[in-house]
PDB file of C-alpha atoms in Angstrom:
ATOM      1  CA  MET A   1     -17.516 -29.317  -5.239  1.00 45.00           C
ATOM      2  CA  SER A   2     -14.328 -27.277  -4.925  1.00 48.00           C
ATOM      3  CA  ARG A   3     -16.032 -24.291  -6.543  1.00 50.00           C
ATOM      4  CA  THR A   4     -18.758 -24.213  -3.899  1.00 48.00           C
ATOM      5  CA  ARG A   5     -16.282 -24.638  -1.041  1.00 49.00           C
ATOM      6  CA  GLU A   6     -13.813 -22.002  -2.180  1.00 52.00           C
ATOM      7  CA  PRO A   7     -15.923 -18.863  -1.537  1.00 52.00           C
ATOM      8  CA  ARG A   8     -17.078 -20.300   1.765  1.00 58.00           C
ATOM      9  CA  THR A   9     -13.473 -20.930   2.820  1.00 80.00           C
ATOM     10  CA  ALA A  10     -12.473 -17.407   1.806  1.00 76.00           C
ATOM     11  CA  ALA A  11     -15.377 -15.985   3.812  1.00 77.00           C
ATOM     12  CA  GLN A  12     -14.395 -18.050   6.840  1.00 84.00           C
ATOM     13  CA  GLN A  13     -10.807 -16.885   6.550  1.00 85.00           C
ATOM     14  CA  GLY A  14     -12.008 -13.305   6.224  1.00 84.00           C
ATOM     15  CA  LEU A  15     -14.165 -13.634   9.326  1.00 88.00           C
ATOM     16  CA  LEU A  16     -11.260 -15.036  11.348  1.00 91.00           C
ATOM     17  CA  LEU A  17      -8.938 -12.299  10.101  1.00 89.00           C
ATOM     18  CA  GLY A  18     -11.524  -9.629  10.935  1.00 88.00           C
ATOM     19  CA  VAL A  19     -12.035 -11.043  14.420  1.00 93.00           C
ATOM     20  CA  ALA A  20      -8.243 -11.129  14.878  1.00 93.00           C
ATOM     21  CA  ALA A  21      -7.884  -7.478  13.804  1.00 91.00           C
ATOM     22  CA  TYR A  22     -10.604  -6.120  16.068  1.00 92.00           C
ATOM     23  CA  ALA A  23      -9.575  -8.396  18.954  1.00 95.00           C
ATOM     24  CA  MET A  24      -6.029  -7.035  18.778  1.00 95.00           C
ATOM     25  CA  TRP A  25      -7.333  -3.461  18.715  1.00 93.00           C
ATOM     26  CA  GLY A  26      -9.585  -4.308  21.643  1.00 94.00           C
ATOM     27  CA  LEU A  27      -6.692  -5.733  23.659  1.00 95.00           C
ATOM     28  CA  PHE A  28      -4.380  -2.769  22.982  1.00 94.00           C
ATOM     29  CA  PRO A  29      -4.863  -1.370  26.534  1.00 94.00           C
ATOM     30  CA  LEU A  30      -3.010  -4.389  27.927  1.00 95.00           C
ATOM     31  CA  TYR A  31      -0.063  -3.638  25.653  1.00 94.00           C
ATOM     32  CA  TRP A  32       0.229   0.106  26.290  1.00 92.00           C
ATOM     33  CA  THR A  33       0.351  -0.393  30.060  1.00 91.00           C
ATOM     34  CA  LEU A  34       3.420  -2.612  29.593  1.00 92.00           C
ATOM     35  CA  LEU A  35       5.316   0.413  28.290  1.00 93.00           C
ATOM     36  CA  GLU A  36       5.380   2.252  31.613  1.00 89.00           C
ATOM     37  CA  PRO A  37       7.227   4.284  32.831  1.00 92.00           C
ATOM     38  CA  ALA A  38       7.313   5.847  29.352  1.00 93.00           C
ATOM     39  CA  GLY A  39       4.823   8.704  29.065  1.00 92.00           C
ATOM     40  CA  ALA A  40       2.071   8.925  26.468  1.00 93.00           C
ATOM     41  CA  VAL A  41       3.960  11.333  24.183  1.00 95.00           C
ATOM     42  CA  GLU A  42       7.147   9.245  24.269  1.00 96.00           C
ATOM     43  CA  ILE A  43       5.156   6.109  23.449  1.00 96.00           C
ATOM     44  CA  LEU A  44       3.394   7.932  20.619  1.00 96.00           C
ATOM     45  CA  ALA A  45       6.730   9.136  19.206  1.00 96.00           C
ATOM     46  CA  HIS A  46       8.159   5.617  19.284  1.00 96.00           C
ATOM     47  CA  ARG A  47       5.006   4.263  17.671  1.00 95.00           C
ATOM     48  CA  VAL A  48       5.357   6.711  14.795  1.00 96.00           C
ATOM     49  CA  CYS A  49       9.077   6.031  14.251  1.00 96.00           C
ATOM     50  CA  TRP A  50       8.909   2.247  14.455  1.00 95.00           C
ATOM     51  CA  SER A  51       5.697   2.181  12.420  1.00 94.00           C
ATOM     52  CA  LEU A  52       7.597   3.937   9.647  1.00 95.00           C
ATOM     53  CA  VAL A  53      10.285   1.235   9.704  1.00 94.00           C
ATOM     54  CA  THR A  54       7.625  -1.499   9.601  1.00 92.00           C
ATOM     55  CA  MET A  55       5.522   0.162   6.913  1.00 93.00           C
ATOM     56  CA  VAL A  56       8.516   0.847   4.650  1.00 94.00           C
ATOM     57  CA  ALA A  57       9.440  -2.840   4.912  1.00 93.00           C
ATOM     58  CA  LEU A  58       5.844  -3.803   4.070  1.00 90.00           C
ATOM     59  CA  THR A  59       5.707  -1.373   1.162  1.00 92.00           C
ATOM     60  CA  LEU A  60       8.847  -2.918  -0.310  1.00 94.00           C
ATOM     61  CA  ALA A  61       7.775  -6.509   0.405  1.00 92.00           C
ATOM     62  CA  LEU A  62       4.322  -6.015  -1.138  1.00 89.00           C
ATOM     63  CA  ARG A  63       5.766  -3.996  -4.052  1.00 92.00           C
ATOM     64  CA  ARG A  64       3.635  -0.945  -3.320  1.00 92.00           C
ATOM     65  CA  VAL A  65       6.363   1.579  -4.120  1.00 93.00           C
ATOM     66  CA  PRO A  66       4.670   2.727  -7.385  1.00 94.00           C
ATOM     67  CA  GLN A  67       1.454   3.397  -5.452  1.00 92.00           C
ATOM     68  CA  LEU A  68       3.435   5.346  -2.839  1.00 92.00           C
ATOM     69  CA  ARG A  69       5.035   7.455  -5.573  1.00 93.00           C
ATOM     70  CA  ALA A  70       1.582   8.128  -7.022  1.00 93.00           C
ATOM     71  CA  ILE A  71       0.603   9.814  -3.746  1.00 92.00           C
ATOM     72  CA  LEU A  72       3.462  12.286  -4.144  1.00 91.00           C
ATOM     73  CA  ARG A  73       2.299  13.165  -7.663  1.00 92.00           C
ATOM     74  CA  ASP A  74      -1.312  13.868  -6.669  1.00 92.00           C
ATOM     75  CA  ARG A  75      -1.539  17.151  -4.740  1.00 92.00           C
ATOM     76  CA  ARG A  76      -5.112  16.523  -3.579  1.00 94.00           C
ATOM     77  CA  VAL A  77      -4.314  13.069  -2.184  1.00 93.00           C
ATOM     78  CA  LEU A  78      -1.081  14.359  -0.660  1.00 94.00           C
ATOM     79  CA  LEU A  79      -2.923  17.098   1.237  1.00 95.00           C
ATOM     80  CA  LEU A  80      -5.678  14.728   2.379  1.00 93.00           C
ATOM     81  CA  LEU A  81      -3.210  12.170   3.724  1.00 93.00           C
ATOM     82  CA  THR A  82      -1.096  14.857   5.372  1.00 95.00           C
ATOM     83  CA  ALA A  83      -4.200  16.048   7.237  1.00 95.00           C
ATOM     84  CA  ALA A  84      -5.079  12.409   7.983  1.00 92.00           C
ATOM     85  CA  ALA A  85      -1.604  11.937   9.498  1.00 94.00           C
ATOM     86  CA  VAL A  86      -2.172  14.817  11.912  1.00 95.00           C
ATOM     87  CA  VAL A  87      -5.612  13.506  12.864  1.00 94.00           C
ATOM     88  CA  ILE A  88      -4.439   9.922  13.478  1.00 92.00           C
ATOM     89  CA  ALA A  89      -1.603  11.240  15.641  1.00 94.00           C
ATOM     90  CA  PHE A  90      -4.217  12.844  17.914  1.00 95.00           C
ATOM     91  CA  ASN A  91      -6.179   9.579  17.893  1.00 94.00           C
ATOM     92  CA  TRP A  92      -3.161   7.446  18.797  1.00 94.00           C
ATOM     93  CA  GLY A  93      -2.055   9.925  21.430  1.00 94.00           C
ATOM     94  CA  GLY A  94      -5.533  10.167  22.939  1.00 95.00           C
ATOM     95  CA  PHE A  95      -5.823   6.388  23.124  1.00 95.00           C
ATOM     96  CA  ILE A  96      -2.437   5.958  24.804  1.00 94.00           C
ATOM     97  CA  TYR A  97      -3.125   8.810  27.237  1.00 95.00           C
ATOM     98  CA  GLY A  98      -6.558   7.416  28.107  1.00 95.00           C
ATOM     99  CA  VAL A  99      -5.152   3.972  28.878  1.00 94.00           C
ATOM    100  CA  ASN A 100      -2.213   5.297  30.897  1.00 92.00           C
ATOM    101  CA  ALA A 101      -4.528   7.651  32.811  1.00 92.00           C
ATOM    102  CA  GLY A 102      -6.738   4.729  33.878  1.00 93.00           C
ATOM    103  CA  ARG A 103      -9.696   5.710  31.695  1.00 95.00           C
ATOM    104  CA  VAL A 104     -10.047   2.596  29.544  1.00 96.00           C
ATOM    105  CA  VAL A 105     -13.846   2.574  29.927  1.00 95.00           C
ATOM    106  CA  GLU A 106     -13.986   6.083  28.487  1.00 95.00           C
ATOM    107  CA  VAL A 107     -11.690   4.963  25.664  1.00 95.00           C
ATOM    108  CA  SER A 108     -14.171   2.194  24.849  1.00 96.00           C
ATOM    109  CA  LEU A 109     -16.987   4.762  24.785  1.00 95.00           C
ATOM    110  CA  GLY A 110     -15.154   6.648  22.035  1.00 94.00           C
ATOM    111  CA  TYR A 111     -15.102   3.608  19.798  1.00 93.00           C
ATOM    112  CA  PHE A 112     -18.685   2.650  20.650  1.00 94.00           C
ATOM    113  CA  ILE A 113     -19.963   6.027  19.416  1.00 92.00           C
ATOM    114  CA  ASN A 114     -17.511   6.200  16.507  1.00 88.00           C
ATOM    115  CA  PRO A 115     -19.916   4.620  13.936  1.00 87.00           C
ATOM    116  CA  LEU A 116     -22.553   7.226  14.778  1.00 88.00           C
ATOM    117  CA  VAL A 117     -20.031  10.071  14.611  1.00 87.00           C
ATOM    118  CA  THR A 118     -18.842   8.772  11.236  1.00 83.00           C
ATOM    119  CA  VAL A 119     -22.396   8.833   9.891  1.00 84.00           C
ATOM    120  CA  LEU A 120     -22.929  12.342  11.252  1.00 86.00           C
ATOM    121  CA  LEU A 121     -19.719  13.506   9.548  1.00 84.00           C
ATOM    122  CA  GLY A 122     -21.102  12.108   6.302  1.00 82.00           C
ATOM    123  CA  VAL A 123     -24.125  14.357   6.719  1.00 83.00           C
ATOM    124  CA  VAL A 124     -22.142  17.478   7.620  1.00 82.00           C
ATOM    125  CA  VAL A 125     -19.248  17.093   5.170  1.00 81.00           C
ATOM    126  CA  LEU A 126     -20.582  14.979   2.313  1.00 76.00           C
ATOM    127  CA  GLY A 127     -24.195  16.119   2.392  1.00 80.00           C
ATOM    128  CA  GLU A 128     -25.521  12.596   2.918  1.00 79.00           C
ATOM    129  CA  ARG A 129     -29.092  12.185   4.116  1.00 83.00           C
ATOM    130  CA  LEU A 130     -30.082  10.139   7.129  1.00 83.00           C
ATOM    131  CA  ARG A 131     -33.266   8.202   7.611  1.00 86.00           C
ATOM    132  CA  PRO A 132     -35.454   9.060  10.649  1.00 89.00           C
ATOM    133  CA  VAL A 133     -34.370   6.011  12.674  1.00 89.00           C
ATOM    134  CA  GLN A 134     -30.708   6.905  12.113  1.00 88.00           C
ATOM    135  CA  TRP A 135     -31.385  10.402  13.438  1.00 91.00           C
ATOM    136  CA  ALA A 136     -33.052   8.824  16.475  1.00 92.00           C
ATOM    137  CA  ALA A 137     -29.941   6.708  17.124  1.00 91.00           C
ATOM    138  CA  ILE A 138     -27.698   9.775  16.934  1.00 91.00           C
ATOM    139  CA  ALA A 139     -30.035  11.674  19.285  1.00 93.00           C
ATOM    140  CA  LEU A 140     -29.789   8.812  21.801  1.00 92.00           C
ATOM    141  CA  ALA A 141     -25.992   8.899  21.591  1.00 91.00           C
ATOM    142  CA  ALA A 142     -26.006  12.672  22.120  1.00 91.00           C
ATOM    143  CA  LEU A 143     -28.243  12.212  25.167  1.00 94.00           C
ATOM    144  CA  ALA A 144     -25.781   9.608  26.469  1.00 93.00           C
ATOM    145  CA  VAL A 145     -22.935  12.116  26.201  1.00 91.00           C
ATOM    146  CA  VAL A 146     -25.013  14.641  28.178  1.00 92.00           C
ATOM    147  CA  VAL A 147     -25.722  12.021  30.880  1.00 93.00           C
ATOM    148  CA  LEU A 148     -22.040  11.080  31.114  1.00 93.00           C
ATOM    149  CA  THR A 149     -21.067  14.751  31.248  1.00 93.00           C
ATOM    150  CA  VAL A 150     -23.238  15.098  34.350  1.00 88.00           C
ATOM    151  CA  ASP A 151     -21.520  12.089  35.942  1.00 89.00           C
ATOM    152  CA  TYR A 152     -17.952  13.098  35.052  1.00 88.00           C
ATOM    153  CA  GLY A 153     -18.518  16.758  35.829  1.00 90.00           C
ATOM    154  CA  HIS A 154     -17.199  17.558  32.358  1.00 91.00           C
ATOM    155  CA  PRO A 155     -17.701  16.154  28.858  1.00 91.00           C
ATOM    156  CA  PRO A 156     -16.010  12.783  28.229  1.00 93.00           C
ATOM    157  CA  TRP A 157     -13.237  14.504  26.280  1.00 94.00           C
ATOM    158  CA  ILE A 158     -11.169  11.389  25.595  1.00 95.00           C
ATOM    159  CA  ALA A 159     -14.176   9.581  24.115  1.00 94.00           C
ATOM    160  CA  VAL A 160     -15.126  12.646  22.053  1.00 93.00           C
ATOM    161  CA  LEU A 161     -11.526  13.042  20.829  1.00 95.00           C
ATOM    162  CA  LEU A 162     -11.212   9.381  19.847  1.00 94.00           C
ATOM    163  CA  ALA A 163     -14.588   9.205  18.086  1.00 92.00           C
ATOM    164  CA  GLY A 164     -14.162  12.536  16.325  1.00 92.00           C
ATOM    165  CA  SER A 165     -10.566  11.968  15.253  1.00 92.00           C
ATOM    166  CA  PHE A 166     -11.110   8.417  14.021  1.00 89.00           C
ATOM    167  CA  GLY A 167     -14.288   9.406  12.203  1.00 88.00           C
ATOM    168  CA  THR A 168     -12.476  12.316  10.550  1.00 90.00           C
ATOM    169  CA  TYR A 169      -9.546  10.064   9.703  1.00 89.00           C
ATOM    170  CA  GLY A 170     -11.849   7.548   8.038  1.00 84.00           C
ATOM    171  CA  LEU A 171     -13.538  10.307   6.055  1.00 86.00           C
ATOM    172  CA  MET A 172     -10.198  11.633   4.804  1.00 89.00           C
ATOM    173  CA  LYS A 173      -9.014   8.155   3.872  1.00 85.00           C
ATOM    174  CA  LYS A 174     -12.240   7.537   1.979  1.00 81.00           C
ATOM    175  CA  LYS A 175     -11.828  10.747   0.009  1.00 86.00           C
ATOM    176  CA  ALA A 176      -8.163   9.976  -0.693  1.00 87.00           C
ATOM    177  CA  ASP A 177      -9.063   6.448  -1.886  1.00 84.00           C
ATOM    178  CA  VAL A 178      -5.543   5.027  -1.475  1.00 85.00           C
ATOM    179  CA  GLY A 179      -4.437   1.561  -0.340  1.00 84.00           C
ATOM    180  CA  ALA A 180      -3.960   0.992   3.385  1.00 82.00           C
ATOM    181  CA  VAL A 181      -0.255   0.092   3.270  1.00 86.00           C
ATOM    182  CA  GLU A 182       1.027   2.962   1.158  1.00 90.00           C
ATOM    183  CA  SER A 183      -1.259   5.514   2.835  1.00 89.00           C
ATOM    184  CA  LEU A 184      -0.092   4.614   6.351  1.00 90.00           C
ATOM    185  CA  THR A 185       3.505   4.607   5.111  1.00 93.00           C
ATOM    186  CA  PHE A 186       3.065   8.147   3.821  1.00 94.00           C
ATOM    187  CA  GLU A 187       1.320   9.255   7.025  1.00 93.00           C
ATOM    188  CA  THR A 188       4.198   8.022   9.182  1.00 94.00           C
ATOM    189  CA  VAL A 189       6.667   9.787   6.865  1.00 95.00           C
ATOM    190  CA  VAL A 190       4.774  13.025   7.559  1.00 96.00           C
ATOM    191  CA  LEU A 191       4.840  12.507  11.323  1.00 96.00           C
ATOM    192  CA  VAL A 192       8.324  11.059  11.817  1.00 97.00           C
ATOM    193  CA  PRO A 193      10.366  14.326  11.782  1.00 97.00           C
ATOM    194  CA  LEU A 194       8.442  15.668  14.778  1.00 96.00           C
ATOM    195  CA  ALA A 195       8.409  12.279  16.534  1.00 97.00           C
ATOM    196  CA  LEU A 196      12.113  11.676  15.990  1.00 97.00           C
ATOM    197  CA  GLY A 197      12.937  15.226  17.059  1.00 97.00           C
ATOM    198  CA  TYR A 198      11.022  14.702  20.298  1.00 97.00           C
ATOM    199  CA  LEU A 199      12.830  11.430  21.013  1.00 96.00           C
ATOM    200  CA  VAL A 200      16.218  13.075  20.383  1.00 96.00           C
ATOM    201  CA  TRP A 201      15.263  15.886  22.761  1.00 96.00           C
ATOM    202  CA  LEU A 202      14.239  13.366  25.431  1.00 95.00           C
ATOM    203  CA  GLY A 203      17.571  11.596  25.059  1.00 93.00           C
ATOM    204  CA  VAL A 204      19.604  14.802  25.289  1.00 93.00           C
ATOM    205  CA  ALA A 205      17.588  15.928  28.315  1.00 93.00           C
ATOM    206  CA  GLY A 206      18.163  12.569  29.996  1.00 91.00           C
ATOM    207  CA  ARG A 207      14.436  11.893  30.185  1.00 92.00           C
ATOM    208  CA  SER A 208      14.155   9.031  27.695  1.00 93.00           C
ATOM    209  CA  THR A 209      13.168   5.596  28.966  1.00 94.00           C
ATOM    210  CA  PHE A 210      14.532   3.905  25.829  1.00 93.00           C
ATOM    211  CA  GLY A 211      17.745   2.132  26.778  1.00 86.00           C
ATOM    212  CA  THR A 212      17.463   3.116  30.430  1.00 88.00           C
ATOM    213  CA  GLU A 213      14.724   0.728  31.599  1.00 90.00           C
ATOM    214  CA  GLY A 214      16.231  -2.548  30.417  1.00 91.00           C
ATOM    215  CA  VAL A 215      16.302  -4.570  27.210  1.00 92.00           C
ATOM    216  CA  GLY A 216      12.706  -5.752  27.595  1.00 93.00           C
ATOM    217  CA  HIS A 217      11.334  -2.226  27.788  1.00 94.00           C
ATOM    218  CA  GLY A 218      13.364  -1.190  24.741  1.00 93.00           C
ATOM    219  CA  ALA A 219      12.118  -4.219  22.796  1.00 95.00           C
ATOM    220  CA  LEU A 220       8.518  -3.368  23.659  1.00 95.00           C
ATOM    221  CA  LEU A 221       8.961   0.183  22.376  1.00 94.00           C
ATOM    222  CA  VAL A 222      10.504  -1.133  19.148  1.00 94.00           C
ATOM    223  CA  SER A 223       7.568  -3.542  18.734  1.00 95.00           C
ATOM    224  CA  THR A 224       5.070  -0.646  18.585  1.00 94.00           C
ATOM    225  CA  GLY A 225       5.604  -0.599  14.803  1.00 92.00           C
ATOM    226  CA  LEU A 226       4.687  -4.257  14.464  1.00 92.00           C
ATOM    227  CA  ILE A 227       1.741  -3.846  16.821  1.00 92.00           C
ATOM    228  CA  THR A 228       0.444  -1.085  14.555  1.00 89.00           C
ATOM    229  CA  ALA A 229       0.931  -3.012  11.310  1.00 87.00           C
ATOM    230  CA  VAL A 230      -0.359  -6.518  12.148  1.00 89.00           C
ATOM    231  CA  PRO A 231      -4.016  -5.594  12.890  1.00 90.00           C
ATOM    232  CA  LEU A 232      -4.018  -3.365   9.824  1.00 82.00           C
ATOM    233  CA  ILE A 233      -2.854  -6.255   7.620  1.00 83.00           C
ATOM    234  CA  CYS A 234      -5.490  -8.570   9.109  1.00 88.00           C
ATOM    235  CA  PHE A 235      -8.183  -5.953   8.591  1.00 85.00           C
ATOM    236  CA  GLY A 236      -7.133  -5.335   4.986  1.00 75.00           C
ATOM    237  CA  ALA A 237      -7.200  -9.063   4.253  1.00 80.00           C
ATOM    238  CA  ALA A 238     -10.613  -9.418   5.922  1.00 84.00           C
ATOM    239  CA  ALA A 239     -12.134  -6.477   4.070  1.00 74.00           C
ATOM    240  CA  ILE A 240     -11.662  -8.153   0.671  1.00 75.00           C
ATOM    241  CA  ARG A 241     -13.080 -11.485   1.848  1.00 81.00           C
ATOM    242  CA  VAL A 242     -16.228 -10.572   3.784  1.00 78.00           C
ATOM    243  CA  SER A 243     -19.071  -8.136   3.290  1.00 74.00           C
ATOM    244  CA  MET A 244     -19.045  -4.608   4.670  1.00 66.00           C
ATOM    245  CA  THR A 245     -22.031  -5.649   6.789  1.00 68.00           C
ATOM    246  CA  THR A 246     -19.858  -8.215   8.543  1.00 79.00           C
ATOM    247  CA  ILE A 247     -17.064  -5.685   8.995  1.00 79.00           C
ATOM    248  CA  GLY A 248     -19.601  -3.223  10.398  1.00 77.00           C
ATOM    249  CA  LEU A 249     -20.735  -5.736  13.011  1.00 82.00           C
ATOM    250  CA  LEU A 250     -17.193  -6.814  13.887  1.00 87.00           C
ATOM    251  CA  GLN A 251     -16.192  -3.236  14.712  1.00 88.00           C
ATOM    252  CA  TYR A 252     -18.124  -3.465  17.995  1.00 92.00           C
ATOM    253  CA  LEU A 253     -15.771  -6.225  19.184  1.00 93.00           C
ATOM    254  CA  ALA A 254     -12.896  -3.812  19.943  1.00 94.00           C
ATOM    255  CA  PRO A 255     -14.762  -1.397  22.274  1.00 95.00           C
ATOM    256  CA  THR A 256     -16.535  -4.330  23.942  1.00 95.00           C
ATOM    257  CA  LEU A 257     -13.173  -5.886  24.835  1.00 96.00           C
ATOM    258  CA  GLN A 258     -11.858  -2.493  25.979  1.00 96.00           C
ATOM    259  CA  PHE A 259     -14.933  -1.989  28.168  1.00 96.00           C
ATOM    260  CA  VAL A 260     -14.517  -5.414  29.778  1.00 96.00           C
ATOM    261  CA  LEU A 261     -10.807  -4.789  30.344  1.00 96.00           C
ATOM    262  CA  GLY A 262     -11.594  -1.446  31.984  1.00 96.00           C
ATOM    263  CA  LEU A 263     -13.978  -3.098  34.433  1.00 95.00           C
ATOM    264  CA  VAL A 264     -12.363  -6.479  35.084  1.00 95.00           C
ATOM    265  CA  VAL A 265      -8.614  -5.967  34.607  1.00 95.00           C
ATOM    266  CA  PHE A 266      -8.121  -2.295  35.446  1.00 94.00           C
ATOM    267  CA  GLY A 267     -10.868  -2.131  38.073  1.00 94.00           C
ATOM    268  CA  GLU A 268     -12.431   1.143  36.929  1.00 94.00           C
ATOM    269  CA  ASP A 269     -15.619   2.266  38.657  1.00 91.00           C
ATOM    270  CA  MET A 270     -18.996   2.339  36.947  1.00 92.00           C
ATOM    271  CA  THR A 271     -21.500   4.537  38.725  1.00 92.00           C
ATOM    272  CA  PRO A 272     -25.255   4.050  38.139  1.00 94.00           C
ATOM    273  CA  VAL A 273     -25.281   7.197  35.991  1.00 93.00           C
ATOM    274  CA  LYS A 274     -22.447   5.818  33.840  1.00 93.00           C
ATOM    275  CA  TRP A 275     -24.404   2.597  33.326  1.00 95.00           C
ATOM    276  CA  VAL A 276     -27.358   4.711  32.153  1.00 95.00           C
ATOM    277  CA  GLY A 277     -25.105   6.622  29.753  1.00 94.00           C
ATOM    278  CA  PHE A 278     -23.517   3.496  28.313  1.00 95.00           C
ATOM    279  CA  GLY A 279     -26.947   1.839  28.161  1.00 95.00           C
ATOM    280  CA  LEU A 280     -28.218   4.686  25.989  1.00 94.00           C
ATOM    281  CA  VAL A 281     -25.198   4.273  23.689  1.00 94.00           C
ATOM    282  CA  TRP A 282     -25.801   0.541  23.365  1.00 95.00           C
ATOM    283  CA  VAL A 283     -29.496   1.066  22.613  1.00 95.00           C
ATOM    284  CA  ALA A 284     -28.524   3.640  19.984  1.00 92.00           C
ATOM    285  CA  LEU A 285     -26.128   1.175  18.385  1.00 92.00           C
ATOM    286  CA  VAL A 286     -28.708  -1.623  18.335  1.00 92.00           C
ATOM    287  CA  VAL A 287     -31.284   0.693  16.752  1.00 91.00           C
ATOM    288  CA  PHE A 288     -28.748   1.995  14.231  1.00 89.00           C
ATOM    289  CA  THR A 289     -27.402  -1.454  13.298  1.00 88.00           C
ATOM    290  CA  VAL A 290     -30.783  -3.157  12.952  1.00 89.00           C
ATOM    291  CA  GLU A 291     -32.139  -0.293  10.837  1.00 87.00           C
ATOM    292  CA  THR A 292     -29.043  -0.333   8.610  1.00 82.00           C
ATOM    293  CA  LEU A 293     -29.226  -4.096   8.091  1.00 82.00           C
ATOM    294  CA  ASN A 294     -32.956  -3.959   7.304  1.00 84.00           C
ATOM    295  CA  HIS A 295     -32.460  -1.093   4.857  1.00 77.00           C
ATOM    296  CA  ARG A 296     -29.615  -2.913   3.100  1.00 77.00           C
ATOM    297  CA  ARG A 297     -31.710  -6.096   2.877  1.00 80.00           C
ATOM    298  CA  GLU A 298     -34.590  -4.125   1.392  1.00 78.00           C
ATOM    299  CA  GLN A 299     -32.290  -2.450  -1.138  1.00 75.00           C
ATOM    300  CA  MET A 300     -30.918  -5.849  -2.207  1.00 73.00           C
ATOM    301  CA  ARG A 301     -34.439  -7.233  -2.550  1.00 74.00           C
ATOM    302  CA  MET A 302     -35.507  -4.316  -4.709  1.00 72.00           C
ATOM    303  CA  SER A 303     -32.377  -4.659  -6.864  1.00 70.00           C
ATOM    304  CA  ALA A 304     -33.030  -8.373  -7.326  1.00 68.00           C
ATOM    305  CA  GLU A 305     -36.647  -7.709  -8.341  1.00 64.00           C
ATOM    306  CA  ALA A 306     -35.575  -5.010 -10.770  1.00 64.00           C
ATOM    307  CA  ALA A 307     -32.989  -7.334 -12.325  1.00 63.00           C
ATOM    308  CA  ALA A 308     -35.567 -10.096 -12.665  1.00 61.00           C
ATOM    309  CA  VAL A 309     -37.866  -7.763 -14.606  1.00 57.00           C
TER     310      VAL A 309
END
């Protein structure tokens, strides 16, 4: 009896952990607005510095120091993760700026189209081949961007930046093939000199909000490291307990929460044209997801038949 319950319990735990990770990412806009009057760059710099403190503690606690040293010995991995660090800095900065600029709905758009951008990067960079229905989904997403460009009067740059940077980041991490804890630790090591230098400059110039806006504000800035690490830990724990199909479906939870927050909490406007644009994105995602699930099911069926023979 215990043998049959154990996998099911692990899967349930994984599902809860995955939901927790994506829910936290989805609710991030509520957190970043608490950090006002700090600007986006100051928040980003604090996030990098305090993330390093948190990740070093995690690396030591989880005994991942040998894996971290291995990164330094592998020039290819070192270069990939250095580039990944630069890319994720743009992603973090774009997210914080988008929230603080009152464009949470556009932020959500970036993460809605991210799966399609990731697949397209696989075609361009890795030479992967897409099936016709996948191409149709990408075409719908591209049409959505055109529609939203007409409504905004310019391309939705924040959404494009977030989708492109996170897709590129994921591609680099895949090619590096290094554990989440030690890789993020290394990435923050790469970024911290610039981040710390900026914070020192702010302090010298008398423009820093750290220590000048009360204890609560300072504590919130310090907590940016923990806020970065906790969802990552939950995601890592979920990824080893549930299927990639489940993870793929859960990833839509974060932008859905961000979209709802943009409308309900932050009161952002949605014009009829924007609804059309987002509708096209959602149709593209439904088409893409259903086709992917059906293809995976067919592949599993064919593998099972081949094994039976």
